Amino acid sequence: MRLFTALFLVFTLTAQAQTSKPAFGLEDVFGLNYVSSPQVSPDGDFVVYSHNFMDIMEDRRRSNLWRIDSDGKNARPLTTGAVNDGNARISPDSQRMAYVSQDDTGAQIFVRWLNGGENQQLTRLSQSPSSLSWSPDGKWLAFTMLVPDKPESMGSVPASPKGANWADPPIVINRAVYRADGRGSLVPGFNHVFIISTAGGVPRQLTSGDYNHSGSIAWSANSETVYFSGNRSKNWEVEVQNSDIFSMPAAGGVITALTNKDGPDYSVSVSPDGKRMAWRGYTDKRFSYQQQHVYVMDINGGEPVDLLPSLDRSISDYQWAADSRGLYIQYDDHAKTKLAYVTLNGKLKDITNQLGGLAISRPYSGGQFSVGGNNTFAITEGDFYSPAELAIGRGTDAPTRVTALNNNLLAHRQLAAMEEISVKSSVDGRDIEAWIALPPNFDPAQKYPLLLEIHGGPHTAYGPHFAAEIQLFASAGYVTVYANPRGSTSYGADFALTIHHNYPSEDYDDLMDVVDSVASRAYIDQEQLYVTGGSGGGTLTAWIVGKTDRFRAAVVAKPVINWLSFVLSADSSPYFSQYWFPAMPWEDPMDHWQRSPLSLVGQVKTPTMLLVGDEDLRTPSWESEQYYQALKLRGIDTALVRIPGASHSIANRPSQLIAKVAAILEWFERHSGKETTDQGL
């Protein structure tokens, strides 16, 4: 493997030296395209997918729906325009497609006839619909949607005089979760299941009560029963990980609970023959990381069967095979996302490990897939050098890539050559996987600065995937390394849970071991080491500069700085406070404090910049502000860069991604010790 990697690098670097292609640049971000949400038709003849692109004039990511034959021919658009079309679902007879189209006025359900091209707006809703699901007879669509509550008032005030300009009334908050990152203040209400005729008409609310119902919706074979998940427990506000599977007559009636355990049961699906149902879930042990299992049960009841009880990986998605004899499943293994097939007796066969390409900005693992008639499947396929493209296969044969959305851009850019390495942790000898991106026109005889980029989560994983930020750092001349320290997913529960109630901790040592390994190479300038990361990676970056001064400069993006303030003010406080610490902050404040980067700020010597989204509710801006003020009071060179309008997804808009990278590179350049004439962030 090492010999192959070395030979591959020599070949790649030689080939690049013979070209004069420009490096991937900031403006190229607007040229990126990628595939998402593939849907294989029930007859297996074609695939509908979302073609995502960047709108440079509106600075937005957009998506249109496309259709392609299963042999990879005859690709053509089904929708066009600067809108976001998605959530496509193909009718059981493969003749129609339901989808959600969203523009500045809201989101509505449409139905399109795939042969004739007629398009019908099915709804005129005041809230956004999701989780579309066709009934087997094609007569109905089920979906979920928020049903708003009337805002609560506190006290009674006299009516304002006619024509008076009084202030808005007070807003009363009485929910444990009352805002969400990327959405802002939540409209009071509950998510319910609705049914609408595919011929049009008024949607009918199926579920009711002060409970939330969300996720996928399934139908019985005779189209008379609907299956869904929901949290209908008495303490639903604080039991944030609890949900069960329910059934209910489509005509209305009694809701019946089909599962009843402590933990989430969701993502329900009925087999094509109508005899069984499947879902994902786990028994909640209040761990910060818990592996998802897939369960199967007879449609008429019985004991659920865990199909893969010994698989030490989390199943992130599944779908029934067309013949109902097994399931296709998706899971991450050693930073690669796999599609596999499992029989109903638990026999597993891997198909491909090339799913990916959806993150665009950073090299996160993950992907999407769909299965249709004749066990035709479609995946989002990505690699180091390409965001997600569409690949199609059948049965358990390897898929074939059928789109090339980025060839006209990336084939004409000199991208970073990539190398995979493995480093032994100095803590306990665990293998730590990492990847190195080498600058274009790399010359091993020269000296290069080294940049460590750290993933968030912390229970997520980086991998061999395309990432605009990594390419841009490499294009700027930095040898860029990223790694999966302990706590990362895709290496099993034990590896992930080494940081349970213990974060940050020895993950710091894992990252330093990776830096030591790469910095020891002859082409690294050991006086030019830099570090950055976002979210959990931002937390670790702040932790690192509190532990060592070996880095010339650091950029801490959207971090947790003080666990005492974070767990009681983040948008998901009931989750963070119960699953990431053994006690509440008022019960054991020192446990929270000793894991807080702010506790180490007195030891920081490294020039450290903070990056935060002004509308971030996941790691709110006051986390960064605490660290910034502490560094200022200590006289450490620092800056606070706030991204207007940005949520925790700080690089969601193309220009925000560009601004983020430009600010990081400028901060590092300022502290490189080299002369520079450009002093603007």
XYZ file of C-alpha atoms in Angstrom:
681
model
C 0.000 0.000 0.000
C 2.807 2.418 0.921
C 4.698 1.513 -2.284
C 1.557 2.088 -4.347
C 1.017 5.460 -2.673
C 4.608 6.499 -3.340
C 4.451 5.451 -6.975
C 1.114 7.216 -7.392
C 2.586 10.417 -5.979
C 5.619 10.247 -8.268
C 3.387 9.719 -11.281
C 1.005 12.485 -10.251
C 3.715 15.020 -9.489
C 5.557 14.250 -12.714
C 2.368 14.650 -14.726
C 1.568 17.935 -13.000
C 5.076 19.298 -13.631
C 4.538 18.781 -17.340
C 1.386 20.918 -17.401
C 0.742 24.605 -17.086
C -2.747 24.377 -15.657
C -3.675 27.046 -13.118
C -4.190 25.978 -9.519
C -7.667 25.797 -8.019
C -8.519 29.367 -6.988
C -11.024 31.206 -4.832
C -13.190 32.181 -7.808
C -13.432 28.505 -8.855
C -15.726 27.836 -5.896
C -18.569 29.345 -7.927
C -17.917 26.825 -10.701
C -18.435 23.704 -8.577
C -21.352 21.358 -9.291
C -22.421 18.162 -7.559
C -25.098 15.472 -7.561
C -27.323 14.700 -4.582
C -30.536 12.852 -3.674
C -30.624 10.196 -6.416
C -33.980 8.415 -6.868
C -34.206 5.215 -8.918
C -37.585 4.610 -10.560
C -39.671 1.640 -9.332
C -39.264 0.003 -12.757
C -35.492 0.515 -12.602
C -35.356 2.234 -15.999
C -34.169 5.699 -14.977
C -32.817 7.865 -12.171
C -33.894 11.324 -11.035
C -31.278 13.355 -9.189
C -30.591 16.859 -7.917
C -28.015 18.805 -9.929
C -26.568 21.355 -7.501
C -24.752 24.459 -8.694
C -23.616 27.880 -7.481
C -25.521 31.016 -8.427
C -22.796 33.669 -8.619
C -25.236 36.572 -8.951
C -27.329 35.635 -5.914
C -24.468 33.951 -4.032
C -26.557 30.847 -3.335
C -26.422 27.125 -3.839
C -29.198 26.071 -6.220
C -30.581 22.720 -7.347
C -32.584 21.514 -10.336
C -33.915 18.024 -10.982
C -32.502 15.923 -13.808
C -33.393 12.559 -15.310
C -30.997 9.988 -16.791
C -31.581 6.480 -18.128
C -30.156 3.634 -16.058
C -27.598 2.912 -18.770
C -26.176 6.398 -18.283
C -27.653 7.854 -21.456
C -30.177 10.551 -22.278
C -29.535 12.936 -19.366
C -31.893 15.914 -19.440
C -33.324 18.508 -17.049
C -36.782 18.155 -15.556
C -36.779 21.549 -13.835
C -34.781 24.725 -14.454
C -34.257 28.159 -12.961
C -32.653 29.821 -9.963
C -34.725 27.881 -7.427
C -34.171 24.885 -5.182
C -36.010 21.781 -6.388
C -35.578 18.594 -4.396
C -37.139 15.874 -2.250
C -38.096 14.090 -5.491
C -40.194 10.924 -5.180
C -41.215 8.823 -8.196
C -44.723 7.332 -8.333
C -45.140 3.541 -8.035
C -45.960 3.254 -11.755
C -42.856 5.334 -12.667
C -45.039 7.803 -14.614
C -45.032 10.813 -12.274
C -42.670 12.595 -9.918
C -43.599 14.527 -6.792
C -41.094 17.092 -5.564
C -40.724 20.204 -3.445
C -39.796 23.492 -5.110
C -38.586 26.326 -2.925
C -38.105 29.965 -3.824
C -38.257 33.241 -1.922
C -42.009 32.836 -1.385
C -41.777 29.423 0.293
C -41.854 25.716 -0.509
C -44.660 23.855 -2.299
C -45.331 20.332 -3.558
C -45.508 19.801 -7.317
C -46.298 16.729 -9.429
C -44.738 16.313 -12.860
C -45.792 13.832 -15.555
C -42.490 12.361 -16.725
C -43.571 11.413 -20.235
C -45.602 14.443 -21.258
C -43.855 17.042 -19.085
C -47.031 18.511 -17.558
C -46.464 20.134 -14.177
C -49.060 20.636 -11.435
C -48.674 22.689 -8.271
C -50.327 20.457 -5.712
C -50.229 22.669 -2.618
C -50.307 26.251 -1.415
C -48.919 25.798 2.067
C -47.855 28.324 4.670
C -45.158 25.992 6.046
C -42.525 23.858 4.305
C -43.442 20.226 3.569
C -40.985 17.333 3.797
C -40.742 13.524 3.723
C -42.960 13.016 0.654
C -44.265 9.459 0.260
C -46.498 7.971 -2.471
C -49.197 5.460 -1.577
C -48.757 2.164 -3.485
C -51.949 2.815 -5.491
C -50.589 6.214 -6.573
C -53.648 8.089 -5.326
C -52.166 9.792 -2.279
C -49.109 11.626 -1.050
C -48.179 11.735 2.621
C -45.862 14.394 4.028
C -44.930 16.086 7.280
C -45.343 19.764 8.083
C -45.299 22.127 11.033
C -48.671 23.110 12.474
C -48.080 26.451 14.238
C -49.486 27.194 17.665
C -50.951 30.532 18.657
C -48.179 32.472 20.426
C -48.616 32.578 24.192
C -49.042 35.921 25.892
C -48.010 36.879 29.415
C -50.492 39.226 31.017
C -53.122 41.347 29.359
C -52.509 44.814 27.982
C -54.969 47.362 26.600
C -55.414 47.620 22.848
C -53.387 50.331 21.150
C -55.296 53.415 19.900
C -56.262 53.377 16.249
C -53.310 54.552 14.175
C -50.850 54.306 17.081
C -47.367 52.903 16.521
C -46.774 50.717 19.590
C -43.841 48.351 20.032
C -44.248 44.698 19.172
C -45.648 42.659 22.086
C -43.296 40.574 24.255
C -42.357 37.124 22.994
C -43.030 34.356 25.507
C -40.700 31.351 25.378
C -41.780 28.179 27.178
C -39.996 25.398 25.255
C -36.659 23.773 26.089
C -35.643 24.091 22.428
C -36.864 27.400 21.065
C -34.346 28.197 18.326
C -32.271 26.214 15.851
C -29.098 26.974 13.980
C -29.812 27.996 10.411
C -33.473 28.603 11.231
C -33.375 31.185 14.015
C -36.247 31.462 16.477
C -38.599 28.534 16.003
C -42.272 29.033 15.261
C -44.186 27.423 18.146
C -46.003 24.321 17.002
C -45.672 20.616 16.234
C -44.806 18.569 13.157
C -47.654 16.392 11.938
C -48.394 13.925 9.151
C -50.639 15.079 6.296
C -52.219 13.321 3.313
C -53.228 14.921 0.017
C -54.782 13.485 -3.120
C -52.353 13.337 -6.050
C -55.180 14.779 -8.140
C -55.085 17.936 -6.003
C -57.242 19.357 -3.256
C -56.811 20.299 0.378
C -54.275 18.440 2.558
C -55.802 16.503 5.456
C -53.991 16.475 8.810
C -53.650 12.877 9.966
C -51.881 13.099 13.334
C -52.647 15.528 16.139
C -51.647 16.420 19.671
C -48.701 18.212 21.244
C -46.099 15.849 19.802
C -43.640 15.970 16.946
C -43.751 13.488 14.068
C -40.913 13.573 11.565
C -38.760 11.468 9.291
C -39.783 9.025 6.592
C -43.380 7.879 6.039
C -44.294 4.394 4.774
C -47.513 2.802 3.501
C -49.026 -0.652 3.748
C -49.294 -2.584 0.472
C -53.040 -1.895 0.254
C -52.560 1.880 0.807
C -54.801 1.760 3.875
C -52.236 2.213 6.682
C -49.524 4.793 7.236
C -46.346 4.178 9.261
C -44.258 6.974 10.743
C -41.997 7.875 13.660
C -42.555 10.390 16.402
C -41.700 11.377 19.931
C -44.978 10.957 21.781
C -43.412 10.439 25.211
C -44.626 12.430 28.180
C -41.256 14.164 28.598
C -40.593 14.726 24.885
C -38.964 18.128 25.506
C -35.970 16.716 27.357
C -35.994 13.132 26.044
C -34.509 14.405 22.825
C -33.223 11.022 21.616
C -36.497 9.164 22.088
C -38.916 8.223 19.305
C -40.994 5.215 18.286
C -42.627 3.752 15.198
C -46.406 4.166 14.930
C -49.149 3.076 12.565
C -52.445 4.757 11.794
C -55.263 4.181 9.288
C -54.860 6.518 6.322
C -58.533 7.393 6.700
C -57.884 8.489 10.283
C -58.364 6.749 13.597
C -56.301 5.330 16.437
C -52.517 5.660 16.538
C -50.838 2.366 17.469
C -47.298 2.194 18.875
C -45.244 -0.554 17.212
C -42.028 -0.025 19.196
C -41.454 0.964 22.794
C -37.905 1.239 24.056
C -35.666 3.936 25.468
C -34.028 5.465 22.433
C -34.779 6.437 18.854
C -36.702 4.238 16.412
C -37.178 6.022 13.097
C -36.629 5.917 9.301
C -39.391 3.363 8.802
C -39.864 1.561 5.483
C -42.186 -1.260 4.316
C -40.803 -4.010 2.064
C -41.981 -3.983 -1.579
C -43.978 -7.198 -0.993
C -45.698 -5.568 1.998
C -44.775 -8.379 4.407
C -42.146 -6.701 6.579
C -41.089 -3.340 7.896
C -37.638 -2.011 8.738
C -36.297 0.951 10.666
C -33.146 2.336 12.237
C -32.435 2.991 15.898
C -30.605 1.998 19.064
C -31.097 1.634 22.801
C -30.144 4.943 24.381
C -27.237 4.636 26.828
C -26.688 8.405 27.110
C -23.355 8.150 25.312
C -22.078 11.029 23.178
C -21.724 8.507 20.314
C -24.159 5.643 19.725
C -24.201 3.295 16.743
C -27.282 3.056 14.551
C -28.696 -0.420 13.908
C -31.271 -1.587 11.372
C -34.206 -3.692 12.558
C -36.717 -5.822 10.655
C -40.106 -7.019 11.895
C -43.123 -8.773 10.397
C -45.704 -6.211 9.299
C -48.273 -7.839 11.582
C -46.039 -7.555 14.629
C -43.640 -9.832 16.427
C -40.124 -9.522 17.774
C -37.819 -7.074 15.964
C -34.614 -8.571 14.578
C -31.332 -6.636 14.558
C -29.956 -7.599 11.149
C -26.308 -6.840 11.936
C -25.828 -6.954 15.715
C -22.075 -7.590 15.457
C -21.279 -4.897 12.864
C -19.129 -2.396 14.731
C -20.168 0.456 12.472
C -23.137 2.831 12.432
C -25.693 2.301 9.659
C -26.465 5.747 8.274
C -29.121 4.701 5.719
C -30.840 1.662 4.260
C -33.389 0.697 1.577
C -35.229 -2.482 0.727
C -34.103 -4.559 -2.230
C -36.698 -4.767 -4.992
C -37.380 -8.463 -4.276
C -37.758 -7.865 -0.493
C -35.110 -10.512 0.248
C -32.626 -8.114 1.773
C -31.575 -4.530 2.366
C -29.021 -2.191 0.878
C -27.232 -0.332 3.662
C -24.807 2.575 3.919
C -22.092 2.848 6.548
C -18.701 4.485 7.083
C -15.617 2.310 7.499
C -12.119 3.768 7.933
C -13.221 7.159 6.588
C -14.815 5.708 3.437
C -18.548 5.455 2.912
C -19.724 2.038 1.774
C -22.810 0.642 0.084
C -23.463 -2.973 1.011
C -26.176 -5.610 0.683
C -27.406 -7.635 3.657
C -29.742 -10.625 3.464
C -32.559 -11.092 5.958
C -30.419 -13.655 7.786
C -27.615 -11.112 8.255
C -25.150 -12.064 5.508
C -23.295 -8.898 4.451
C -21.626 -8.145 1.126
C -19.868 -4.855 0.391
C -20.529 -3.329 -3.049
C -18.507 -0.110 -3.164
C -16.687 2.288 -0.835
C -16.815 5.289 -3.157
C -19.858 7.155 -1.818
C -19.174 10.786 -1.009
C -18.603 14.243 -2.387
C -21.454 16.144 -0.712
C -19.564 18.304 1.794
C -17.814 20.453 -0.891
C -16.057 22.703 1.639
C -14.310 20.188 3.919
C -13.472 16.476 3.341
C -16.226 14.867 5.396
C -17.335 11.303 4.723
C -20.918 10.559 3.725
C -23.055 10.131 0.637
C -26.482 9.112 -0.614
C -27.993 6.214 -2.535
C -31.279 4.856 -3.879
C -32.566 1.440 -4.964
C -35.328 0.782 -7.512
C -36.699 -1.922 -9.767
C -34.460 -4.887 -10.687
C -32.244 -3.833 -7.780
C -30.888 -0.978 -9.862
C -29.086 1.367 -7.502
C -27.640 4.862 -7.795
C -25.070 6.533 -5.554
C -23.343 9.859 -5.157
C -19.748 8.961 -5.976
C -16.831 11.182 -5.048
C -13.074 11.121 -4.494
C -10.117 13.401 -3.750
C -10.442 15.147 -7.073
C -14.186 15.385 -7.646
C -17.319 16.382 -5.749
C -20.257 13.984 -5.998
C -21.120 12.567 -9.410
C -23.842 10.030 -10.196
C -22.919 6.346 -10.471
C -25.378 3.548 -11.308
C -25.158 -0.206 -10.741
C -27.333 -3.292 -10.415
C -27.508 -6.057 -7.849
C -24.175 -6.253 -6.092
C -22.036 -5.277 -9.086
C -19.761 -2.245 -8.865
C -21.437 0.946 -10.153
C -20.371 2.988 -13.174
C -20.021 6.770 -13.023
C -22.410 8.342 -15.554
C -22.020 12.107 -15.007
C -19.048 14.453 -15.244
C -20.399 17.754 -13.972
C -17.008 19.207 -13.009
C -14.786 18.056 -15.864
C -14.907 21.374 -17.643
C -13.495 23.033 -14.521
C -11.441 20.580 -12.486
C -9.860 18.779 -15.444
C -8.333 22.157 -16.302
C -7.011 22.898 -12.823
C -3.893 21.606 -11.169
C -5.215 20.022 -7.985
C -3.281 19.010 -4.908
C -1.739 15.552 -5.016
C -3.020 13.528 -2.064
C -1.326 10.964 0.152
C -2.854 8.731 2.837
C -0.779 7.941 5.930
C -1.240 6.116 9.226
C 0.429 7.213 12.461
C 0.696 5.331 15.752
C -0.731 7.272 18.678
C 1.824 7.951 21.390
C -0.965 7.481 23.944
C -1.896 3.846 23.340
C -0.592 2.777 19.951
C -3.885 3.174 18.112
C -3.675 3.737 14.375
C -4.547 7.328 13.451
C -5.414 7.828 9.790
C -4.500 11.068 8.063
C -4.240 12.600 4.603
C -1.717 15.031 3.140
C -2.447 17.524 0.346
C 0.661 18.718 -1.508
C 0.784 22.115 -3.239
C 0.592 22.209 -7.053
C 4.042 21.973 -8.699
C 5.295 20.385 -5.497
C 9.082 20.083 -5.348
C 10.371 17.787 -2.576
C 13.672 19.656 -2.628
C 11.979 22.844 -1.400
C 10.668 23.771 2.064
C 6.937 24.269 2.631
C 4.811 25.499 5.538
C 2.613 22.856 7.195
C -1.067 23.481 7.979
C -3.077 21.190 10.275
C -6.849 21.329 9.573
C -9.117 19.679 12.187
C -12.621 18.297 11.677
C -15.657 19.114 13.779
C -18.230 16.900 15.429
C -16.307 15.690 17.295
C -17.994 12.406 16.290
C -17.542 12.740 12.532
C -14.837 11.698 10.094
C -12.708 13.180 7.368
C -11.624 10.998 4.477
C -10.344 10.786 0.904
C -12.895 13.255 -0.407
C -12.860 16.456 -2.427
C -12.755 19.609 -0.304
C -12.535 23.126 -1.681
C -10.860 24.463 1.470
C -8.105 21.844 1.392
C -7.479 22.523 -2.296
C -7.319 26.270 -1.657
C -4.858 25.884 1.229
C -2.659 23.709 -0.976
C -2.931 26.190 -3.851
C -1.633 28.876 -1.485
C 1.521 26.805 -0.946
C 0.712 24.963 2.291
C 1.292 21.264 2.759
C -2.069 20.567 4.394
C -2.712 17.591 6.652
C -6.008 16.451 8.138
C -6.629 13.461 10.374
C -9.163 11.383 12.273
C -8.050 11.470 15.922
C -9.741 9.368 18.575
C -13.424 10.192 18.834
C -13.818 10.117 15.055
C -16.458 7.864 13.579
C -15.989 4.951 11.127
C -13.490 3.068 13.325
C -15.950 1.424 15.708
C -17.660 2.325 18.961
C -14.607 1.893 21.180
C -12.543 4.357 19.133
C -15.370 6.914 19.118
C -16.127 6.570 22.826
C -12.557 7.191 23.971
C -13.609 10.838 24.257
C -16.990 10.214 25.921
C -17.077 12.607 28.899
C -13.417 13.158 27.974
C -13.234 15.839 25.282
C -10.839 17.437 24.517
C -8.238 15.019 25.862
C -5.890 12.539 24.186
C -7.277 13.556 20.787
C -4.798 16.422 21.205
C -1.946 13.905 21.445
C -3.170 12.068 18.338
C -3.126 15.293 16.341
C 0.343 16.231 17.582
C 1.594 12.767 16.614
C 0.329 13.384 13.079
C 2.018 16.800 13.000
C 5.273 15.268 14.269
C 5.171 12.607 11.564
C 4.601 15.033 8.686
C 6.818 17.826 10.053
C 9.753 15.425 10.170
C 9.748 15.180 6.380
C 12.563 16.999 4.619
C 10.265 19.284 2.659
C 8.565 20.817 5.744
C 9.798 24.095 7.210
C 9.474 23.317 10.918
C 9.439 27.020 11.729
C 6.287 27.448 9.647
C 3.560 25.369 11.337
C -0.081 26.532 11.383
C -3.351 25.151 12.721
C -7.049 25.733 12.123
C -10.364 23.928 12.530
C -14.073 24.582 12.775
C -16.715 23.705 15.378
C -15.250 20.741 17.290
C -12.092 21.412 15.281
C -12.198 25.008 16.486
C -12.465 23.773 20.061
C -9.434 21.538 19.533
C -7.503 24.375 17.873
C -8.076 26.573 20.926
C -7.096 23.639 23.146
C -3.902 23.108 21.136
C -2.627 26.682 21.465
C -3.273 26.418 25.203
C -1.042 23.345 25.313
C 1.814 24.270 22.941
C 3.371 27.298 21.272
C 4.905 25.375 18.356
C 2.483 26.901 15.804
C 3.235 30.327 14.359
C -0.461 31.216 14.123
C -3.889 29.662 14.637
C -7.415 30.304 13.409
C -10.199 29.104 15.688
C -13.496 28.856 13.779
C -16.937 28.660 15.450
C -15.643 26.936 18.615
C -16.890 25.913 22.031
C -14.685 27.891 24.402
C -16.481 27.553 27.733
C -18.585 24.456 28.343
C -20.300 26.118 31.306
C -21.848 28.744 29.056
C -22.224 26.514 25.991
C -24.353 23.662 27.343
C -26.970 26.078 28.690
C -27.145 28.391 25.672
C -26.631 26.355 22.501
C -29.661 25.564 20.360
C -29.727 21.905 21.493
C -29.083 22.417 25.179
C -31.146 19.370 26.300
C -28.872 17.160 24.198
C -25.463 18.672 24.958
C -26.092 18.940 28.700
C -27.246 15.308 29.049
C -25.019 13.438 26.610
C -21.668 15.211 26.694
C -21.224 15.491 30.462
C -22.049 13.180 33.377
C -23.633 15.977 35.414
C -25.254 19.353 34.948
C -22.907 22.366 35.101
C -24.267 23.535 38.447
C -23.688 20.036 39.870
C -20.075 19.700 38.725
C -18.791 22.995 37.307
C -15.134 21.939 37.498
C -15.751 18.995 35.179
C -17.023 21.450 32.572
C -14.296 23.981 33.253
C -11.346 21.600 33.003
C -12.419 20.656 29.443
C -12.882 24.269 28.396
C -10.209 25.906 26.218
C -10.829 29.089 28.197
C -9.233 27.377 31.210
C -5.929 27.290 29.277
C -6.033 30.817 27.858
C -3.443 31.996 30.389
C -0.878 29.777 28.670
C -1.543 30.921 25.088
C 1.346 32.595 23.248
C 0.237 31.892 19.662
C -1.334 34.680 17.567
C -4.921 33.425 17.331
C -7.776 34.692 15.190
C -11.446 33.854 15.824
C -13.956 33.205 13.022
C -17.669 33.065 13.778
C -21.013 33.393 12.037
C -23.126 36.257 13.345
C -26.211 34.004 13.379
C -24.544 30.863 14.720
C -26.833 29.261 17.306
C -24.947 25.951 17.566
C -21.706 27.435 18.924
C -22.965 30.975 19.572
C -20.793 33.998 18.905
C -20.319 34.713 22.602
C -18.143 31.599 22.809
C -15.649 33.182 20.406
C -16.081 36.585 22.030
C -15.027 35.231 25.441
C -11.807 33.895 23.983
C -11.157 37.042 21.969
C -11.541 39.279 25.019
C -9.351 37.006 27.130
C -6.601 37.074 24.495
C -6.909 40.859 24.235
C -6.603 41.245 27.996
C -3.489 39.076 27.911
C -1.919 41.074 25.079
C -1.899 38.169 22.616
C -2.201 39.170 18.959
C -5.773 38.341 17.989
C -8.661 39.346 15.768
C -12.359 38.507 15.715
C -13.800 38.023 12.225
C -17.583 37.868 12.115
C -19.394 36.611 9.013
C -22.676 38.557 8.617
C -25.733 36.403 8.062
C -23.821 33.154 8.613
C -25.081 30.356 10.809
C -22.961 27.476 12.113
C -22.626 26.454 8.466
C -20.254 29.364 8.156
C -19.297 28.537 4.554
C -22.784 27.688 3.304
C -22.913 30.481 0.725
C -20.105 30.414 -1.859
C -18.833 33.877 -0.968
C -18.731 32.898 2.722
C -16.531 29.908 1.912
C -14.230 32.200 -0.066
C -14.163 34.831 2.693
C -13.392 32.187 5.323
C -10.403 30.796 3.429
C -9.117 34.259 2.471
C -9.189 35.395 6.114
C -7.366 32.260 7.317
C -4.655 32.617 4.683
C -4.195 36.317 5.423
C -3.822 35.681 9.160
C -1.205 33.019 8.551
C 0.648 35.236 6.074
C 0.715 38.099 8.584
C 2.447 35.870 11.114
C 4.765 33.996 8.779
C 7.657 36.313 9.524
C 7.826 37.260 5.854
C 7.361 40.781 4.602
C 3.938 41.556 3.135
C 2.409 44.708 1.744
C -1.225 43.610 1.950
C -2.596 44.157 5.426
C -6.296 43.618 4.741
C -8.268 40.663 6.010
